[in-house]
mmCIF file of C-alpha atoms and ligand atoms in Angstrom:
data_model
loop_
_atom_site.group_PDB
_atom_site.id
_atom_site.type_symbol
_atom_site.label_atom_id
_atom_site.label_comp_id
_atom_site.label_asym_id
_atom_site.label_seq_id
_atom_site.Cartn_x
_atom_site.Cartn_y
_atom_site.Cartn_z
ATOM 1 C CA MET A 84 0.000 0.000 0.000
ATOM 2 C CA SER A 85 1.280 3.460 -0.810
ATOM 3 C CA GLU A 86 0.987 6.378 1.617
ATOM 4 C CA ARG A 87 0.998 9.393 -0.608
ATOM 5 C CA ARG A 88 1.990 12.836 0.626
ATOM 6 C CA ASP A 89 -0.926 14.576 -1.106
ATOM 7 C CA CYS A 90 -3.276 12.721 1.248
ATOM 8 C CA GLU A 91 -1.999 14.765 4.203
ATOM 9 C CA GLN A 92 -3.722 18.024 3.343
ATOM 10 C CA VAL A 93 -6.423 19.416 5.676
ATOM 11 C CA VAL A 94 -9.819 19.385 3.969
ATOM 12 C CA THR A 95 -12.843 21.198 5.393
ATOM 13 C CA ALA A 96 -16.483 20.454 4.607
ATOM 14 C CA VAL A 97 -19.712 21.992 5.834
ATOM 15 C CA ALA A 98 -23.103 20.260 5.935
ATOM 16 C CA HIS A 99 -26.548 21.127 7.241
ATOM 17 C CA PRO A 100 -28.907 18.899 9.197
ATOM 18 C CA ASN A 101 -32.062 17.719 7.496
ATOM 19 C CA ILE A 102 -35.489 17.210 8.988
ATOM 20 C CA ALA A 103 -37.523 14.258 7.770
ATOM 21 C CA LEU A 104 -41.065 14.951 6.571
ATOM 22 C CA ALA A 105 -41.640 11.226 5.889
ATOM 23 C CA LYS A 106 -39.668 9.504 8.646
ATOM 24 C CA TYR A 107 -37.065 6.794 8.451
ATOM 25 C CA TRP A 108 -37.436 4.541 11.496
ATOM 26 C CA GLY A 109 -36.218 0.946 11.431
ATOM 27 C CA LYS A 110 -33.325 -0.870 9.782
ATOM 28 C CA ARG A 111 -33.290 -3.967 7.621
ATOM 29 C CA ALA A 112 -31.768 -6.982 9.327
ATOM 30 C CA GLY A 113 -28.154 -7.642 8.374
ATOM 31 C CA GLN A 114 -25.125 -5.509 7.616
ATOM 32 C CA GLY A 115 -24.867 -2.232 5.758
ATOM 33 C CA ASN A 116 -27.306 -0.004 7.704
ATOM 34 C CA PHE A 117 -30.088 -0.180 5.121
ATOM 35 C CA PRO A 118 -33.342 1.612 6.054
ATOM 36 C CA ALA A 119 -36.478 -0.519 6.194
ATOM 37 C CA VAL A 120 -38.713 2.316 4.938
ATOM 38 C CA PRO A 121 -38.304 5.177 2.443
ATOM 39 C CA SER A 122 -37.940 8.722 3.804
ATOM 40 C CA LEU A 123 -38.139 12.281 2.491
ATOM 41 C CA SER A 124 -36.521 15.291 4.136
ATOM 42 C CA VAL A 125 -35.646 18.932 3.735
ATOM 43 C CA THR A 126 -32.061 20.073 4.203
ATOM 44 C CA LEU A 127 -31.920 23.173 6.414
ATOM 45 C CA SER A 128 -29.783 26.265 6.238
ATOM 46 C CA GLY A 129 -29.345 28.123 9.520
ATOM 47 C CA MET A 130 -27.713 25.204 11.379
ATOM 48 C CA SER A 131 -24.448 23.620 10.311
ATOM 49 C CA THR A 132 -21.587 21.262 11.061
ATOM 50 C CA THR A 133 -18.063 22.169 9.951
ATOM 51 C CA THR A 134 -15.577 19.294 9.826
ATOM 52 C CA HIS A 135 -11.834 19.276 9.139
ATOM 53 C CA VAL A 136 -10.129 16.014 8.178
ATOM 54 C CA GLN A 137 -6.421 15.361 7.771
ATOM 55 C CA PHE A 138 -4.768 11.994 7.278
ATOM 56 C CA ASP A 139 -1.461 12.217 9.131
ATOM 57 C CA ARG A 140 1.401 9.700 9.140
ATOM 58 C CA THR A 141 2.427 10.758 12.690
ATOM 59 C CA LEU A 142 -0.853 9.531 14.231
ATOM 60 C CA ALA A 143 -1.040 6.107 15.904
ATOM 61 C CA ALA A 144 -4.870 6.076 15.911
ATOM 62 C CA ASP A 145 -7.738 8.174 14.598
ATOM 63 C CA SER A 146 -8.207 11.314 16.675
ATOM 64 C CA VAL A 147 -11.743 12.723 16.773
ATOM 65 C CA MET A 148 -12.767 15.985 18.477
ATOM 66 C CA ILE A 149 -16.418 17.012 18.410
ATOM 67 C CA ASN A 150 -17.196 20.459 19.810
ATOM 68 C CA GLY A 151 -13.807 20.520 21.550
ATOM 69 C CA GLU A 152 -14.186 17.102 23.241
ATOM 70 C CA ALA A 153 -12.275 13.942 22.334
ATOM 71 C CA GLN A 154 -14.793 11.282 21.254
ATOM 72 C CA TYR A 155 -14.762 7.653 20.243
ATOM 73 C CA ASP A 156 -17.559 6.626 17.883
ATOM 74 C CA SER A 157 -17.254 3.308 16.052
ATOM 75 C CA ARG A 158 -19.353 4.736 13.190
ATOM 76 C CA VAL A 159 -16.685 7.426 12.591
ATOM 77 C CA VAL A 160 -13.881 4.855 12.536
ATOM 78 C CA ALA A 161 -15.923 2.580 10.229
ATOM 79 C CA LEU A 162 -16.372 5.467 7.769
ATOM 80 C CA LEU A 163 -12.646 6.299 7.877
ATOM 81 C CA ASP A 164 -11.792 2.587 7.387
ATOM 82 C CA ARG A 165 -13.922 2.505 4.222
ATOM 83 C CA VAL A 166 -12.124 5.600 2.924
ATOM 84 C CA ARG A 167 -8.708 4.083 3.733
ATOM 85 C CA ALA A 168 -9.647 0.840 1.988
ATOM 86 C CA ALA A 169 -10.801 2.690 -1.153
ATOM 87 C CA ALA A 170 -7.721 4.967 -1.171
ATOM 88 C CA GLU A 171 -5.414 2.008 -0.467
ATOM 89 C CA PHE A 172 -3.488 3.599 2.375
ATOM 90 C CA ARG A 173 -3.327 3.109 6.116
ATOM 91 C CA LEU A 174 -2.914 6.632 7.502
ATOM 92 C CA PHE A 175 -4.950 7.577 10.565
ATOM 93 C CA ALA A 176 -7.007 10.749 10.514
ATOM 94 C CA ARG A 177 -7.362 13.841 12.652
ATOM 95 C CA VAL A 178 -11.034 14.861 12.645
ATOM 96 C CA VAL A 179 -12.165 18.145 14.184
ATOM 97 C CA SER A 180 -15.885 18.846 13.977
ATOM 98 C CA VAL A 181 -17.974 21.715 15.319
ATOM 99 C CA ASN A 182 -21.773 22.055 15.385
ATOM 100 C CA ASP A 183 -23.391 25.456 15.803
ATOM 101 C CA PHE A 184 -26.452 23.801 17.468
ATOM 102 C CA PRO A 185 -26.964 21.189 20.260
ATOM 103 C CA THR A 186 -25.254 17.854 19.508
ATOM 104 C CA ALA A 187 -26.864 14.376 19.791
ATOM 105 C CA SER A 188 -30.109 15.707 21.192
ATOM 106 C CA GLY A 189 -32.446 14.982 18.278
ATOM 107 C CA LEU A 190 -31.518 17.966 16.123
ATOM 108 C CA ALA A 191 -30.037 15.743 13.403
ATOM 109 C CA SER A 192 -26.399 16.398 14.302
ATOM 110 C CA SER A 193 -25.552 12.874 13.129
ATOM 111 C CA ALA A 194 -26.996 13.740 9.699
ATOM 112 C CA SER A 195 -24.909 16.881 9.206
ATOM 113 C CA GLY A 196 -21.928 15.364 11.063
ATOM 114 C CA PHE A 197 -21.604 12.222 8.938
ATOM 115 C CA ALA A 198 -22.386 14.111 5.719
ATOM 116 C CA ALA A 199 -19.583 16.612 6.412
ATOM 117 C CA LEU A 200 -17.234 13.803 7.496
ATOM 118 C CA ALA A 201 -17.926 11.684 4.381
ATOM 119 C CA LEU A 202 -17.295 14.637 2.088
ATOM 120 C CA ALA A 203 -14.172 15.907 3.880
ATOM 121 C CA ALA A 204 -12.642 12.434 4.329
ATOM 122 C CA THR A 205 -13.105 11.340 0.695
ATOM 123 C CA HIS A 206 -11.605 14.623 -0.539
ATOM 124 C CA ALA A 207 -8.744 14.472 1.972
ATOM 125 C CA ALA A 208 -7.984 10.977 0.640
ATOM 126 C CA THR A 209 -8.109 12.423 -2.922
ATOM 127 C CA LEU A 210 -10.878 10.021 -3.924
ATOM 128 C CA GLU A 211 -12.837 11.441 -6.828
ATOM 129 C CA TRP A 212 -16.261 10.171 -5.843
ATOM 130 C CA ASP A 213 -19.546 11.608 -7.059
ATOM 131 C CA ALA A 214 -22.229 12.824 -4.643
ATOM 132 C CA ALA A 215 -24.161 9.522 -4.840
ATOM 133 C CA ARG A 216 -21.166 7.483 -3.732
ATOM 134 C CA ILE A 217 -20.425 9.928 -0.890
ATOM 135 C CA SER A 218 -24.098 9.769 0.141
ATOM 136 C CA ASP A 219 -23.886 5.957 0.247
ATOM 137 C CA LEU A 220 -20.727 6.187 2.396
ATOM 138 C CA ALA A 221 -22.455 8.562 4.843
ATOM 139 C CA ARG A 222 -25.551 6.303 4.934
ATOM 140 C CA ARG A 223 -23.521 3.338 6.150
ATOM 141 C CA SER A 224 -22.791 5.270 9.378
ATOM 142 C CA SER A 225 -26.061 7.233 9.698
ATOM 143 C CA ALA A 226 -28.868 6.721 7.182
ATOM 144 C CA SER A 227 -30.255 10.236 7.631
ATOM 145 C CA ALA A 228 -26.765 11.624 6.760
ATOM 146 C CA ALA A 229 -27.136 10.265 3.207
ATOM 147 C CA ARG A 230 -29.833 12.933 2.695
ATOM 148 C CA SER A 231 -27.700 15.876 3.955
ATOM 149 C CA ILE A 232 -25.288 15.423 1.032
ATOM 150 C CA PHE A 233 -28.000 17.018 -1.123
ATOM 151 C CA GLY A 234 -29.826 20.339 -0.837
ATOM 152 C CA GLY A 235 -33.542 21.140 -0.938
ATOM 153 C CA PHE A 236 -35.976 18.214 -0.701
ATOM 154 C CA VAL A 237 -34.300 14.814 -0.648
ATOM 155 C CA GLU A 238 -35.410 11.200 -0.472
ATOM 156 C CA LEU A 239 -33.777 7.960 0.537
ATOM 157 C CA ASP A 240 -35.340 4.673 -0.535
ATOM 158 C CA ALA A 241 -35.576 1.625 1.643
ATOM 159 C CA GLY A 242 -32.751 -0.806 0.916
ATOM 160 C CA GLN A 243 -31.618 -4.345 1.314
ATOM 161 C CA GLU A 244 -28.210 -5.829 1.940
ATOM 162 C CA SER A 245 -26.996 -8.055 -0.899
ATOM 163 C CA GLY A 246 -23.775 -9.245 0.725
ATOM 164 C CA ASP A 247 -21.816 -7.048 -1.705
ATOM 165 C CA GLU A 248 -20.268 -3.753 -0.414
ATOM 166 C CA ARG A 249 -20.735 -2.346 -3.936
ATOM 167 C CA ASN A 250 -24.527 -2.508 -3.461
ATOM 168 C CA MET A 251 -25.055 1.257 -3.208
ATOM 169 C CA LEU A 252 -28.023 3.087 -1.754
ATOM 170 C CA ALA A 253 -27.743 6.852 -2.074
ATOM 171 C CA ALA A 254 -30.205 9.637 -1.383
ATOM 172 C CA LYS A 255 -31.387 11.841 -4.254
ATOM 173 C CA GLN A 256 -32.838 15.312 -4.604
ATOM 174 C CA VAL A 257 -36.550 15.331 -5.461
ATOM 175 C CA ALA A 258 -37.038 19.124 -5.574
ATOM 176 C CA PRO A 259 -34.633 22.082 -5.405
ATOM 177 C CA ILE A 260 -34.284 24.555 -2.515
ATOM 178 C CA ASP A 261 -36.716 27.127 -3.913
ATOM 179 C CA TYR A 262 -39.383 24.631 -5.028
ATOM 180 C CA LEU A 263 -41.677 25.401 -2.095
ATOM 181 C CA PRO A 264 -41.078 28.528 0.025
ATOM 182 C CA LEU A 265 -40.984 27.335 3.624
ATOM 183 C CA THR A 266 -39.740 28.460 7.001
ATOM 184 C CA VAL A 267 -38.826 25.764 9.507
ATOM 185 C CA LEU A 268 -38.767 26.960 13.111
ATOM 186 C CA VAL A 269 -36.724 24.696 15.354
ATOM 187 C CA CYS A 270 -37.897 24.930 18.982
ATOM 188 C CA VAL A 271 -35.002 23.886 21.200
ATOM 189 C CA THR A 272 -36.351 22.393 24.445
ATOM 190 C CA THR A 273 -33.094 21.138 25.977
ATOM 191 C CA GLU A 274 -29.327 21.418 25.440
ATOM 192 C CA GLN A 275 -28.903 17.859 26.878
ATOM 193 C CA LYS A 276 -28.083 14.715 24.904
ATOM 194 C CA LYS A 277 -31.017 12.425 24.107
ATOM 195 C CA SER A 278 -31.995 9.598 26.451
ATOM 196 C CA ILE A 279 -31.580 6.824 23.856
ATOM 197 C CA GLY A 280 -29.742 7.013 20.525
ATOM 198 C CA SER A 281 -31.701 6.322 17.352
ATOM 199 C CA THR A 282 -29.919 3.038 16.506
ATOM 200 C CA ASP A 283 -30.707 1.465 19.904
ATOM 201 C CA ALA A 284 -34.203 2.928 19.831
ATOM 202 C CA MET A 285 -34.876 1.425 16.380
ATOM 203 C CA THR A 286 -33.659 -1.993 17.542
ATOM 204 C CA LYS A 287 -35.871 -1.832 20.631
ATOM 205 C CA THR A 288 -38.843 -0.701 18.523
ATOM 206 C CA ALA A 289 -38.389 -3.649 16.136
ATOM 207 C CA GLN A 290 -38.115 -6.075 19.059
ATOM 208 C CA LYS A 291 -40.829 -4.759 21.352
ATOM 209 C CA SER A 292 -43.375 -2.589 19.586
ATOM 210 C CA PRO A 293 -46.660 -4.346 18.766
ATOM 211 C CA PHE A 294 -47.155 -1.660 16.095
ATOM 212 C CA TYR A 295 -43.854 -2.143 14.242
ATOM 213 C CA ASP A 296 -45.339 -4.315 11.467
ATOM 214 C CA ALA A 297 -48.072 -1.723 10.889
ATOM 215 C CA TRP A 298 -45.408 1.010 10.678
ATOM 216 C CA LEU A 299 -43.425 -0.990 8.085
ATOM 217 C CA ARG A 300 -46.617 -1.558 6.110
ATOM 218 C CA ASP A 301 -47.910 2.053 6.208
ATOM 219 C CA ALA A 302 -44.722 4.179 6.005
ATOM 220 C CA PRO A 303 -44.190 3.655 2.224
ATOM 221 C CA ALA A 304 -47.751 4.883 1.506
ATOM 222 C CA ILE A 305 -47.274 8.007 3.678
ATOM 223 C CA HIS A 306 -43.963 8.634 1.893
ATOM 224 C CA ALA A 307 -45.557 8.306 -1.581
ATOM 225 C CA SER A 308 -48.495 10.626 -0.747
ATOM 226 C CA LEU A 309 -46.169 13.139 0.882
ATOM 227 C CA LYS A 310 -43.883 13.185 -2.149
ATOM 228 C CA SER A 311 -46.901 13.843 -4.418
ATOM 229 C CA ALA A 312 -48.057 16.675 -2.105
ATOM 230 C CA LEU A 313 -44.579 18.223 -2.263
ATOM 231 C CA LEU A 314 -44.394 17.957 -6.050
ATOM 232 C CA ALA A 315 -47.888 19.524 -6.251
ATOM 233 C CA ARG A 316 -46.656 22.324 -3.934
ATOM 234 C CA ASP A 317 -49.605 21.554 -1.637
ATOM 235 C CA ARG A 318 -48.245 22.943 1.629
ATOM 236 C CA GLN A 319 -51.324 22.003 3.678
ATOM 237 C CA LEU A 320 -51.349 18.353 2.611
ATOM 238 C CA LEU A 321 -47.563 18.214 3.024
ATOM 239 C CA GLY A 322 -47.985 19.499 6.595
ATOM 240 C CA GLU A 323 -50.774 17.060 7.414
ATOM 241 C CA LEU A 324 -48.795 14.094 6.082
ATOM 242 C CA THR A 325 -45.653 15.232 7.941
ATOM 243 C CA GLU A 326 -47.644 15.180 11.182
ATOM 244 C CA ALA A 327 -49.112 11.768 10.250
ATOM 245 C CA SER A 328 -45.627 10.336 9.704
ATOM 246 C CA THR A 329 -44.393 11.882 12.972
ATOM 247 C CA TRP A 330 -47.209 10.448 15.063
ATOM 248 C CA ALA A 331 -46.972 7.026 13.414
ATOM 249 C CA MET A 332 -43.231 6.874 14.139
ATOM 250 C CA HIS A 333 -43.520 8.127 17.730
ATOM 251 C CA ALA A 334 -46.566 5.959 18.545
ATOM 252 C CA THR A 335 -44.699 2.897 17.243
ATOM 253 C CA ALA A 336 -41.618 3.748 19.327
ATOM 254 C CA MET A 337 -43.680 4.655 22.406
ATOM 255 C CA ALA A 338 -45.335 1.257 22.353
ATOM 256 C CA ALA A 339 -41.814 -0.114 22.926
ATOM 257 C CA GLY A 340 -41.321 2.276 25.857
ATOM 258 C CA ILE A 341 -39.298 4.872 23.938
ATOM 259 C CA VAL A 342 -40.602 8.315 24.816
ATOM 260 C CA TYR A 343 -38.767 11.358 23.494
ATOM 261 C CA LEU A 344 -41.559 13.836 24.268
ATOM 262 C CA ARG A 345 -41.248 16.125 27.292
ATOM 263 C CA SER A 346 -43.748 18.589 28.721
ATOM 264 C CA ALA A 347 -42.280 21.430 26.627
ATOM 265 C CA THR A 348 -42.725 19.225 23.529
ATOM 266 C CA ILE A 349 -46.437 18.811 24.251
ATOM 267 C CA ASP A 350 -46.853 22.528 24.998
ATOM 268 C CA ALA A 351 -45.180 23.477 21.694
ATOM 269 C CA ILE A 352 -47.476 21.040 19.825
ATOM 270 C CA GLU A 353 -50.495 22.637 21.545
ATOM 271 C CA CYS A 354 -49.247 26.040 20.397
ATOM 272 C CA VAL A 355 -49.085 24.793 16.773
ATOM 273 C CA ARG A 356 -52.608 23.396 17.045
ATOM 274 C CA SER A 357 -54.028 26.619 18.445
ATOM 275 C CA LEU A 358 -52.285 28.637 15.724
ATOM 276 C CA ARG A 359 -53.982 26.370 13.186
ATOM 277 C CA ALA A 360 -57.352 26.721 14.909
ATOM 278 C CA SER A 361 -57.011 30.499 14.576
ATOM 279 C CA GLY A 362 -56.258 30.238 10.849
ATOM 280 C CA THR A 363 -52.433 30.183 10.642
ATOM 281 C CA ALA A 364 -51.119 27.187 8.694
ATOM 282 C CA ALA A 365 -48.334 25.643 10.787
ATOM 283 C CA TYR A 366 -47.405 21.961 11.121
ATOM 284 C CA MET A 367 -45.041 20.211 13.469
ATOM 285 C CA THR A 368 -42.638 17.321 13.432
ATOM 286 C CA MET A 369 -40.360 15.654 16.006
ATOM 287 C CA ASP A 370 -37.419 13.307 15.619
ATOM 288 C CA ALA A 371 -35.478 11.224 18.143
ATOM 289 C CA GLY A 372 -35.517 13.964 20.749
ATOM 290 C CA PRO A 373 -37.832 16.388 22.560
ATOM 291 C CA HIS A 374 -37.505 19.321 20.153
ATOM 292 C CA VAL A 375 -40.366 20.453 17.945
ATOM 293 C CA LYS A 376 -39.805 21.636 14.380
ATOM 294 C CA VAL A 377 -42.565 23.753 12.891
ATOM 295 C CA PHE A 378 -43.202 24.271 9.164
ATOM 296 C CA THR A 379 -44.928 27.428 8.039
ATOM 297 C CA ALA A 380 -45.150 29.850 5.124
ATOM 298 C CA PRO A 381 -42.407 32.532 5.217
ATOM 299 C CA GLU A 382 -45.028 35.300 5.543
ATOM 300 C CA ASP A 383 -46.480 33.687 8.699
ATOM 301 C CA ALA A 384 -43.087 32.904 10.235
ATOM 302 C CA PRO A 385 -42.671 36.051 12.430
ATOM 303 C CA ARG A 386 -46.016 35.459 14.173
ATOM 304 C CA VAL A 387 -45.500 31.706 14.561
ATOM 305 C CA LYS A 388 -41.978 32.273 15.906
ATOM 306 C CA ARG A 389 -43.234 34.805 18.488
ATOM 307 C CA GLU A 390 -45.895 32.392 19.742
ATOM 308 C CA LEU A 391 -43.486 29.433 19.932
ATOM 309 C CA ALA A 392 -40.817 31.472 21.729
ATOM 310 C CA ALA A 393 -43.404 32.264 24.458
ATOM 311 C CA VAL A 394 -44.126 28.561 25.157
ATOM 312 C CA ASN A 395 -43.029 27.400 28.598
ATOM 313 C CA GLY A 396 -39.889 25.262 28.252
ATOM 314 C CA VAL A 397 -38.948 26.418 24.755
ATOM 315 C CA LEU A 398 -35.405 27.724 25.292
ATOM 316 C CA ARG A 399 -35.016 29.334 21.886
ATOM 317 C CA VAL A 400 -36.337 29.151 18.357
ATOM 318 C CA ILE A 401 -33.903 28.760 15.441
ATOM 319 C CA GLU A 402 -35.224 30.043 12.110
ATOM 320 C CA THR A 403 -34.216 27.955 9.101
ATOM 321 C CA GLN A 404 -35.112 27.570 5.418
ATOM 322 C CA PRO A 405 -34.484 24.868 2.832
ATOM 323 C CA GLY A 406 -30.716 24.882 2.334
ATOM 324 C CA GLU A 407 -27.824 23.584 0.271
ATOM 325 C CA GLY A 408 -26.216 20.184 0.342
ATOM 326 C CA ALA A 409 -22.804 19.419 1.839
ATOM 327 C CA ARG A 410 -19.866 21.270 0.269
ATOM 328 C CA ASN A 411 -16.137 21.661 0.627
ATOM 329 C CA LEU A 412 -14.648 24.903 1.920
ATOM 330 C CA LEU A 413 -11.338 26.020 0.531
HETATM 331 O O1 PMV B 1492 -29.883 8.174 10.730
HETATM 332 P P1 PMV B 1492 -30.148 8.298 12.197
HETATM 333 O O2 PMV B 1492 -29.596 7.169 12.968
HETATM 334 O O3 PMV B 1492 -29.706 9.630 12.734
HETATM 335 O O4 PMV B 1492 -31.762 8.212 12.406
HETATM 336 C C1 PMV B 1492 -32.638 9.255 12.116
HETATM 337 C C2 PMV B 1492 -34.028 8.973 12.539
HETATM 338 C C3 PMV B 1492 -34.974 10.175 12.545
HETATM 339 O O5 PMV B 1492 -34.291 11.398 12.625
HETATM 340 C C4 PMV B 1492 -35.883 10.071 13.761
HETATM 341 C C5 PMV B 1492 -35.887 10.164 11.309
HETATM 342 C C6 PMV B 1492 -35.258 10.601 10.023
HETATM 343 O O6 PMV B 1492 -35.717 10.133 8.967
HETATM 344 O O7 PMV B 1492 -34.346 11.464 10.033
#
């Protein structure tokens, strides 16, 4: 194996989180981290992860710092191992990553984190991979990260391991950033890490939830209707189906004892419902954490933001819009 000097440059990539409208929840049995259901998300500007990667011959192991803290995450090492295998070298990497929003608390930091890492690491290793191949690499560590490689509205199909590492499953853009004007208000309800990570929570859901089979059966239909609503620019139907997907996912997980909702979560949902009752179109979603993300038309955003910021337990509201995919910084 050759260890080329040009692989020792520092490469920086930035990626945004994405919020699923049609949720991914559940993995296919076997290797490869293939999702059991299709999902559709929107990549968000206004929150980002910046990651620097350098392969360095003086390192005796990979060194990973996230928000200034040394971390060990087997999914990071697995991604770097795949890059090393493809580049045919053995150099360890120095990874320094910073999020400008709470980490590992259900704000999709793994999506932006693994998207930025996949892009920076492949470029640092001088691999000339297209976006689909980088998306597939990110997906193997965090399926939602496959979607953050692309901007605007993005989908990821369900997949199936074939026993062959070359069996790719990449996300793809279904509509560009400006396809449907939207403001997404992210209500932060805690700065703490989540109680149970999504991988463990998905495993527990598959093992214990009496509703898991129903989720696997219904999620593809919600995804297909939601995609049609998006392509028809029907914001109301898109909002209703986003809420349907959210409740189906959370109800399925809750039946296995996994509860991400807190009192502030419920209060923020009530706020969204009362806004709707008084004629303002706003729709909510939640992921593997207690935060509430609210979709609304840009013209209604100031009012909706004011109301959400006044909810007991909402620490702050981050205003975001559909944003770009992951990119390298020079
Ligand atoms: O890819 P992960 O392990 O971060 O799982 C993401 C799961 C949800 O955020 C709850 C849903 C989704 O589709 O992003």
